[in-house]
PDB file of C-alpha atoms in Angstrom:
ATOM      1  CA  ALA I   1    -129.551-136.044-100.602  1.00 77.00           C
ATOM      2  CA  GLN I   2    -130.854-135.113 -97.298  1.00 83.00           C
ATOM      3  CA  SER I   3    -132.090-131.940 -95.794  1.00 91.00           C
ATOM      4  CA  VAL I   4    -133.012-130.857 -92.166  1.00 95.00           C
ATOM      5  CA  THR I   5    -135.332-128.121 -91.386  1.00 96.00           C
ATOM      6  CA  GLN I   6    -135.601-126.461 -87.859  1.00 96.00           C
ATOM      7  CA  LEU I   7    -138.612-124.222 -88.155  1.00 91.00           C
ATOM      8  CA  ASP I   8    -137.798-122.031 -85.076  1.00 94.00           C
ATOM      9  CA  SER I   9    -134.663-119.953 -85.053  1.00 94.00           C
ATOM     10  CA  GLN I  10    -135.288-118.794 -81.542  1.00 96.00           C
ATOM     11  CA  VAL I  11    -137.353-120.134 -78.706  1.00 97.00           C
ATOM     12  CA  PRO I  12    -137.823-118.002 -75.634  1.00 97.00           C
ATOM     13  CA  VAL I  13    -139.211-119.835 -72.555  1.00 97.00           C
ATOM     14  CA  PHE I  14    -139.506-119.263 -68.870  1.00 97.00           C
ATOM     15  CA  GLU I  15    -137.603-121.465 -66.473  1.00 97.00           C
ATOM     16  CA  GLU I  16    -139.345-124.588 -65.412  1.00 97.00           C
ATOM     17  CA  ALA I  17    -141.635-124.466 -68.433  1.00 98.00           C
ATOM     18  CA  PRO I  18    -141.805-127.216 -70.955  1.00 98.00           C
ATOM     19  CA  VAL I  19    -140.133-126.942 -74.209  1.00 98.00           C
ATOM     20  CA  GLU I  20    -140.408-128.555 -77.755  1.00 97.00           C
ATOM     21  CA  LEU I  21    -137.837-127.832 -80.457  1.00 98.00           C
ATOM     22  CA  ARG I  22    -138.969-128.871 -83.856  1.00 97.00           C
ATOM     23  CA  CYS I  23    -136.955-130.844 -86.482  1.00 97.00           C
ATOM     24  CA  ASN I  24    -138.152-132.132 -89.790  1.00 97.00           C
ATOM     25  CA  TYR I  25    -136.055-133.838 -92.354  1.00 95.00           C
ATOM     26  CA  SER I  26    -136.309-135.276 -95.832  1.00 92.00           C
ATOM     27  CA  SER I  27    -134.423-138.125 -97.228  1.00 86.00           C
ATOM     28  CA  SER I  28    -134.851-140.991 -99.822  1.00 80.00           C
ATOM     29  CA  VAL I  29    -133.011-143.415 -97.725  1.00 82.00           C
ATOM     30  CA  SER I  30    -132.918-144.640 -94.079  1.00 84.00           C
ATOM     31  CA  VAL I  31    -131.347-142.258 -91.681  1.00 87.00           C
ATOM     32  CA  TYR I  32    -129.990-141.794 -88.195  1.00 91.00           C
ATOM     33  CA  LEU I  33    -131.075-138.814 -86.331  1.00 93.00           C
ATOM     34  CA  PHE I  34    -129.253-136.758 -83.762  1.00 95.00           C
ATOM     35  CA  TRP I  35    -129.753-133.668 -81.616  1.00 97.00           C
ATOM     36  CA  TYR I  36    -126.633-131.746 -80.610  1.00 96.00           C
ATOM     37  CA  VAL I  37    -126.212-128.818 -78.247  1.00 96.00           C
ATOM     38  CA  GLN I  38    -123.768-125.858 -78.460  1.00 93.00           C
ATOM     39  CA  TYR I  39    -123.231-123.898 -75.345  1.00 92.00           C
ATOM     40  CA  PRO I  40    -121.766-120.347 -75.825  1.00 86.00           C
ATOM     41  CA  ASN I  41    -118.185-120.527 -77.088  1.00 79.00           C
ATOM     42  CA  GLN I  42    -118.003-124.255 -76.946  1.00 84.00           C
ATOM     43  CA  GLY I  43    -118.096-127.133 -79.296  1.00 86.00           C
ATOM     44  CA  LEU I  44    -120.926-129.418 -80.074  1.00 92.00           C
ATOM     45  CA  GLN I  45    -122.092-131.881 -77.691  1.00 93.00           C
ATOM     46  CA  LEU I  46    -124.340-134.978 -78.380  1.00 93.00           C
ATOM     47  CA  LEU I  47    -127.706-134.794 -76.662  1.00 95.00           C
ATOM     48  CA  LEU I  48    -129.202-137.918 -78.022  1.00 94.00           C
ATOM     49  CA  LYS I  49    -129.573-140.152 -81.068  1.00 92.00           C
ATOM     50  CA  TYR I  50    -131.993-142.344 -82.811  1.00 92.00           C
ATOM     51  CA  LEU I  51    -130.449-145.402 -84.650  1.00 88.00           C
ATOM     52  CA  SER I  52    -133.132-147.947 -84.514  1.00 85.00           C
ATOM     53  CA  GLY I  53    -135.763-149.470 -82.031  1.00 87.00           C
ATOM     54  CA  SER I  54    -137.772-147.514 -79.734  1.00 89.00           C
ATOM     55  CA  THR I  55    -138.942-144.234 -81.327  1.00 90.00           C
ATOM     56  CA  LEU I  56    -138.689-142.519 -78.046  1.00 95.00           C
ATOM     57  CA  VAL I  57    -135.118-141.764 -77.090  1.00 95.00           C
ATOM     58  CA  LYS I  58    -133.794-140.258 -73.981  1.00 95.00           C
ATOM     59  CA  GLY I  59    -130.716-138.097 -73.791  1.00 94.00           C
ATOM     60  CA  ILE I  60    -128.560-136.183 -71.247  1.00 93.00           C
ATOM     61  CA  ASN I  61    -129.929-133.383 -69.060  1.00 93.00           C
ATOM     62  CA  GLY I  62    -133.434-134.493 -69.195  1.00 96.00           C
ATOM     63  CA  PHE I  63    -134.028-134.199 -72.787  1.00 97.00           C
ATOM     64  CA  GLU I  64    -135.902-136.683 -75.026  1.00 97.00           C
ATOM     65  CA  ALA I  65    -136.914-136.923 -78.577  1.00 97.00           C
ATOM     66  CA  GLU I  66    -139.481-138.975 -80.611  1.00 95.00           C
ATOM     67  CA  PHE I  67    -138.691-140.196 -84.042  1.00 94.00           C
ATOM     68  CA  ASN I  68    -141.910-140.116 -86.240  1.00 93.00           C
ATOM     69  CA  LYS I  69    -141.396-141.704 -89.507  1.00 90.00           C
ATOM     70  CA  SER I  70    -144.745-140.958 -91.171  1.00 92.00           C
ATOM     71  CA  GLN I  71    -144.162-137.227 -90.364  1.00 92.00           C
ATOM     72  CA  THR I  72    -140.402-137.296 -90.996  1.00 94.00           C
ATOM     73  CA  SER I  73    -139.947-135.562 -87.631  1.00 95.00           C
ATOM     74  CA  PHE I  74    -137.612-135.705 -84.663  1.00 97.00           C
ATOM     75  CA  HIS I  75    -138.836-133.151 -82.264  1.00 97.00           C
ATOM     76  CA  LEU I  76    -136.770-132.520 -78.862  1.00 98.00           C
ATOM     77  CA  ARG I  77    -138.562-132.061 -75.706  1.00 98.00           C
ATOM     78  CA  LYS I  78    -137.906-131.273 -72.039  1.00 98.00           C
ATOM     79  CA  PRO I  79    -140.672-131.072 -69.348  1.00 97.00           C
ATOM     80  CA  SER I  80    -139.019-128.335 -67.309  1.00 97.00           C
ATOM     81  CA  VAL I  81    -136.099-126.217 -68.552  1.00 97.00           C
ATOM     82  CA  HIS I  82    -133.208-124.553 -66.444  1.00 97.00           C
ATOM     83  CA  ILE I  83    -131.350-121.496 -67.107  1.00 96.00           C
ATOM     84  CA  SER I  84    -128.330-123.572 -67.862  1.00 95.00           C
ATOM     85  CA  ASP I  85    -130.177-125.081 -70.883  1.00 97.00           C
ATOM     86  CA  THR I  86    -129.841-121.756 -72.747  1.00 96.00           C
ATOM     87  CA  ALA I  87    -127.869-122.747 -75.793  1.00 96.00           C
ATOM     88  CA  GLU I  88    -128.114-123.495 -79.535  1.00 95.00           C
ATOM     89  CA  TYR I  89    -129.642-126.765 -80.495  1.00 97.00           C
ATOM     90  CA  PHE I  90    -128.864-128.591 -83.711  1.00 96.00           C
ATOM     91  CA  CYS I  91    -130.775-131.376 -85.363  1.00 97.00           C
ATOM     92  CA  ALA I  92    -128.739-133.640 -87.768  1.00 95.00           C
ATOM     93  CA  VAL I  93    -129.361-136.668 -89.979  1.00 93.00           C
ATOM     94  CA  ARG I  94    -126.987-139.084 -91.421  1.00 89.00           C
ATOM     95  CA  ASP I  95    -127.949-141.696 -93.981  1.00 83.00           C
ATOM     96  CA  THR I  96    -126.926-145.227 -93.001  1.00 77.00           C
ATOM     97  CA  GLY I  97    -124.551-145.331 -95.981  1.00 76.00           C
ATOM     98  CA  ARG I  98    -122.673-142.268 -95.305  1.00 78.00           C
ATOM     99  CA  ARG I  99    -120.700-140.796 -92.396  1.00 81.00           C
ATOM    100  CA  ALA I 100    -121.274-137.166 -92.952  1.00 88.00           C
ATOM    101  CA  LEU I 101    -123.837-135.263 -90.811  1.00 92.00           C
ATOM    102  CA  THR I 102    -126.281-132.936 -92.449  1.00 93.00           C
ATOM    103  CA  PHE I 103    -127.402-130.304 -89.905  1.00 95.00           C
ATOM    104  CA  GLY I 104    -130.311-128.027 -89.562  1.00 95.00           C
ATOM    105  CA  SER I 105    -129.917-124.293 -89.054  1.00 94.00           C
ATOM    106  CA  GLY I 106    -130.217-124.520 -85.391  1.00 95.00           C
ATOM    107  CA  THR I 107    -132.616-123.231 -82.724  1.00 96.00           C
ATOM    108  CA  ARG I 108    -131.397-120.784 -80.113  1.00 96.00           C
ATOM    109  CA  LEU I 109    -133.216-121.703 -76.669  1.00 97.00           C
ATOM    110  CA  GLN I 110    -133.288-118.870 -74.365  1.00 97.00           C
ATOM    111  CA  VAL I 111    -134.560-119.629 -70.972  1.00 97.00           C
ATOM    112  CA  GLN I 112    -135.657-116.580 -68.775  1.00 96.00           C
ATOM    113  CA  PRO I 113    -135.928-116.517 -65.090  1.00 94.00           C
TER     114      PRO I 113
ATOM    115  CA  GLY K   1    -109.611-138.844 -71.372  1.00 56.00           C
ATOM    116  CA  ALA K   2    -108.591-136.267 -73.919  1.00 81.00           C
ATOM    117  CA  GLY K   3    -111.277-135.011 -76.300  1.00 91.00           C
ATOM    118  CA  VAL K   4    -110.665-133.704 -79.856  1.00 94.00           C
ATOM    119  CA  SER K   5    -108.321-130.803 -79.836  1.00 95.00           C
ATOM    120  CA  GLN K   6    -107.951-128.025 -82.354  1.00 96.00           C
ATOM    121  CA  SER K   7    -105.324-125.295 -83.001  1.00 96.00           C
ATOM    122  CA  PRO K   8    -105.284-122.499 -83.086  1.00 97.00           C
ATOM    123  CA  SER K   9    -108.362-121.555 -81.399  1.00 95.00           C
ATOM    124  CA  ASN K  10    -108.477-118.143 -83.224  1.00 96.00           C
ATOM    125  CA  LYS K  11    -106.852-117.236 -86.597  1.00 97.00           C
ATOM    126  CA  VAL K  12    -106.837-113.764 -88.139  1.00 98.00           C
ATOM    127  CA  THR K  13    -105.510-113.503 -91.718  1.00 97.00           C
ATOM    128  CA  GLU K  14    -105.300-111.146 -94.524  1.00 97.00           C
ATOM    129  CA  LYS K  15    -107.331-112.023 -97.700  1.00 97.00           C
ATOM    130  CA  GLY K  16    -105.071-113.804-100.074  1.00 97.00           C
ATOM    131  CA  LYS K  17    -102.901-115.485 -97.594  1.00 98.00           C
ATOM    132  CA  ASP K  18    -102.819-119.382 -96.981  1.00 98.00           C
ATOM    133  CA  VAL K  19    -103.861-120.798 -93.534  1.00 98.00           C
ATOM    134  CA  GLU K  20    -103.437-124.127 -91.872  1.00 98.00           C
ATOM    135  CA  LEU K  21    -105.808-125.486 -89.201  1.00 98.00           C
ATOM    136  CA  ARG K  22    -104.964-128.621 -87.141  1.00 97.00           C
ATOM    137  CA  CYS K  23    -107.149-131.212 -85.595  1.00 97.00           C
ATOM    138  CA  ASP K  24    -105.921-133.894 -83.049  1.00 96.00           C
ATOM    139  CA  PRO K  25    -108.673-136.579 -82.837  1.00 94.00           C
ATOM    140  CA  ILE K  26    -109.276-138.795 -79.845  1.00 93.00           C
ATOM    141  CA  SER K  27    -106.815-141.598 -79.606  1.00 91.00           C
ATOM    142  CA  GLY K  28    -108.102-144.784 -81.323  1.00 88.00           C
ATOM    143  CA  HIS K  29    -110.668-142.976 -83.481  1.00 90.00           C
ATOM    144  CA  THR K  30    -110.158-144.013 -87.078  1.00 88.00           C
ATOM    145  CA  ALA K  31    -112.665-141.587 -88.682  1.00 91.00           C
ATOM    146  CA  LEU K  32    -112.158-137.778 -88.823  1.00 94.00           C
ATOM    147  CA  TYR K  33    -114.377-135.108 -90.084  1.00 95.00           C
ATOM    148  CA  TRP K  34    -114.029-131.478 -90.918  1.00 97.00           C
ATOM    149  CA  TYR K  35    -117.148-129.100 -90.841  1.00 97.00           C
ATOM    150  CA  ARG K  36    -117.612-125.525 -91.330  1.00 96.00           C
ATOM    151  CA  GLN K  37    -119.982-123.193 -89.162  1.00 93.00           C
ATOM    152  CA  SER K  38    -120.729-119.899 -90.699  1.00 91.00           C
ATOM    153  CA  LEU K  39    -123.500-117.292 -90.201  1.00 82.00           C
ATOM    154  CA  GLY K  40    -124.659-117.538 -93.813  1.00 74.00           C
ATOM    155  CA  GLN K  41    -124.447-121.384 -94.353  1.00 77.00           C
ATOM    156  CA  GLY K  42    -124.934-122.959 -90.955  1.00 85.00           C
ATOM    157  CA  LEU K  43    -122.978-126.051 -90.317  1.00 91.00           C
ATOM    158  CA  GLU K  44    -121.683-127.829 -93.362  1.00 94.00           C
ATOM    159  CA  PHE K  45    -119.734-131.018 -93.972  1.00 94.00           C
ATOM    160  CA  LEU K  46    -116.449-130.448 -95.675  1.00 96.00           C
ATOM    161  CA  ILE K  47    -114.389-133.737 -95.711  1.00 96.00           C
ATOM    162  CA  TYR K  48    -114.201-137.071 -94.140  1.00 93.00           C
ATOM    163  CA  PHE K  49    -111.294-139.556 -93.529  1.00 92.00           C
ATOM    164  CA  GLN K  50    -111.606-143.212 -92.685  1.00 89.00           C
ATOM    165  CA  GLY K  51    -108.479-145.157 -92.019  1.00 84.00           C
ATOM    166  CA  ASN K  52    -106.590-145.637 -95.319  1.00 82.00           C
ATOM    167  CA  SER K  53    -109.513-145.109 -97.492  1.00 86.00           C
ATOM    168  CA  ALA K  54    -109.662-142.329 -99.986  1.00 89.00           C
ATOM    169  CA  PRO K  55    -111.327-139.434 -98.233  1.00 91.00           C
ATOM    170  CA  ASP K  56    -114.769-138.167 -99.059  1.00 92.00           C
ATOM    171  CA  LYS K  57    -114.065-134.757-100.318  1.00 93.00           C
ATOM    172  CA  SER K  58    -117.680-134.079-101.454  1.00 92.00           C
ATOM    173  CA  GLY K  59    -118.167-131.049 -99.222  1.00 93.00           C
ATOM    174  CA  LEU K  60    -115.221-128.963-100.111  1.00 96.00           C
ATOM    175  CA  PRO K  61    -116.444-125.804-101.352  1.00 94.00           C
ATOM    176  CA  SER K  62    -113.595-125.104-103.744  1.00 95.00           C
ATOM    177  CA  ASP K  63    -110.196-126.195-104.989  1.00 96.00           C
ATOM    178  CA  ARG K  64    -108.626-123.664-102.509  1.00 97.00           C
ATOM    179  CA  PHE K  65    -109.463-126.162 -99.729  1.00 97.00           C
ATOM    180  CA  SER K  66    -107.562-129.253 -99.077  1.00 97.00           C
ATOM    181  CA  ALA K  67    -106.920-131.554 -96.142  1.00 96.00           C
ATOM    182  CA  GLU K  68    -104.661-134.330 -95.268  1.00 95.00           C
ATOM    183  CA  ARG K  69    -104.232-136.842 -92.419  1.00 94.00           C
ATOM    184  CA  THR K  70    -100.936-138.082 -91.556  1.00 84.00           C
ATOM    185  CA  GLY K  71    -100.364-141.465 -90.040  1.00 81.00           C
ATOM    186  CA  GLY K  72    -104.162-141.975 -89.363  1.00 77.00           C
ATOM    187  CA  SER K  73    -104.079-139.499 -86.728  1.00 90.00           C
ATOM    188  CA  VAL K  74    -103.651-135.698 -86.925  1.00 95.00           C
ATOM    189  CA  SER K  75    -105.200-133.781 -89.694  1.00 96.00           C
ATOM    190  CA  THR K  76    -104.551-130.446 -91.277  1.00 97.00           C
ATOM    191  CA  LEU K  77    -107.104-128.335 -93.303  1.00 98.00           C
ATOM    192  CA  THR K  78    -105.387-125.952 -95.679  1.00 98.00           C
ATOM    193  CA  ILE K  79    -107.220-122.886 -97.173  1.00 98.00           C
ATOM    194  CA  GLN K  80    -105.187-121.321 -99.919  1.00 98.00           C
ATOM    195  CA  ARG K  81    -105.641-117.723-101.055  1.00 98.00           C
ATOM    196  CA  THR K  82    -108.237-117.056 -98.288  1.00 98.00           C
ATOM    197  CA  GLN K  83    -111.311-115.046 -99.199  1.00 97.00           C
ATOM    198  CA  GLN K  84    -113.549-113.056 -96.769  1.00 96.00           C
ATOM    199  CA  GLU K  85    -116.315-115.706 -97.261  1.00 94.00           C
ATOM    200  CA  ASP K  86    -113.961-118.211 -95.698  1.00 96.00           C
ATOM    201  CA  SER K  87    -114.478-116.596 -92.316  1.00 96.00           C
ATOM    202  CA  ALA K  88    -116.156-119.149 -90.167  1.00 96.00           C
ATOM    203  CA  VAL K  89    -115.585-121.514 -87.388  1.00 95.00           C
ATOM    204  CA  TYR K  90    -113.987-124.814 -88.532  1.00 97.00           C
ATOM    205  CA  LEU K  91    -115.006-127.735 -86.446  1.00 96.00           C
ATOM    206  CA  CYS K  92    -113.241-131.137 -86.423  1.00 96.00           C
ATOM    207  CA  ALA K  93    -114.809-134.251 -85.144  1.00 95.00           C
ATOM    208  CA  SER K  94    -113.662-137.984 -84.746  1.00 93.00           C
ATOM    209  CA  SER K  95    -115.369-141.270 -84.266  1.00 90.00           C
ATOM    210  CA  LEU K  96    -114.805-144.974 -83.910  1.00 86.00           C
ATOM    211  CA  ALA K  97    -115.499-146.639 -87.294  1.00 70.00           C
ATOM    212  CA  LEU K  98    -118.410-148.823 -86.042  1.00 62.00           C
ATOM    213  CA  ALA K  99    -120.732-150.113 -88.777  1.00 53.00           C
ATOM    214  CA  GLY K 100    -123.434-147.685 -89.177  1.00 54.00           C
ATOM    215  CA  GLU K 101    -122.976-145.926 -85.837  1.00 65.00           C
ATOM    216  CA  GLY K 102    -119.864-144.192 -84.603  1.00 72.00           C
ATOM    217  CA  GLU K 103    -120.924-141.066 -82.588  1.00 83.00           C
ATOM    218  CA  GLN K 104    -119.011-138.053 -83.721  1.00 90.00           C
ATOM    219  CA  TYR K 105    -117.226-136.111 -80.965  1.00 91.00           C
ATOM    220  CA  PHE K 106    -116.450-132.694 -81.868  1.00 93.00           C
ATOM    221  CA  GLY K 107    -113.579-130.274 -80.972  1.00 94.00           C
ATOM    222  CA  PRO K 108    -113.909-126.640 -79.847  1.00 93.00           C
ATOM    223  CA  GLY K 109    -113.315-125.275 -83.223  1.00 94.00           C
ATOM    224  CA  THR K 110    -111.015-122.746 -84.870  1.00 96.00           C
ATOM    225  CA  ARG K 111    -112.381-119.288 -85.329  1.00 96.00           C
ATOM    226  CA  LEU K 112    -111.089-118.025 -88.860  1.00 97.00           C
ATOM    227  CA  THR K 113    -111.435-114.226 -89.573  1.00 97.00           C
ATOM    228  CA  VAL K 114    -110.281-113.121 -93.033  1.00 97.00           C
ATOM    229  CA  THR K 115    -109.781-109.451 -93.272  1.00 96.00           C
TER     230      THR K 115
END
């Protein structure tokens, strides 16, 4: 069984500041890792994913994440946020033998002017 | 192209009634998933269909929940004798059945309120 921990339920940040949203996971098997974003009253949209290869993955809207196997982390970063980045962000894992995603509890990013 | 669609977008029902939620996956996607998003439990997997294989029902919370997928396309999630704790947003996703990968595309969800 896997689990995902997003330590911060809310992250307030000023516009143009950098941000890091933390994600840690536990699993006894190899996993794929994902970050999804959910804008208000909308469905989930994939930001980026790690399947294999380079541990630094780049996604849409200027986001990137780094897979750290030794620390079982997959933190999401953006060097300069915009008001439009205000949304809820979900980290998710899927073991390579299953299809179902296991999600973290989400982090609400609030970008202030 | 069209994404995953779900209907209705909102459903209010009385405790004890049955409800049916519909999902139309992206054309050509052979894998279909149902998830539930609620305040208390976050995002949880419910059930997964892959082609003609037996579905993975390991996430269904009780035997009041069932789902079917007809003709490998449209899926219906049925909740019998609804309870207030069933109130949540029910999300459907679909993907190509690529080995090991297959990005899941999510629909907008159905918000279910049980009064």
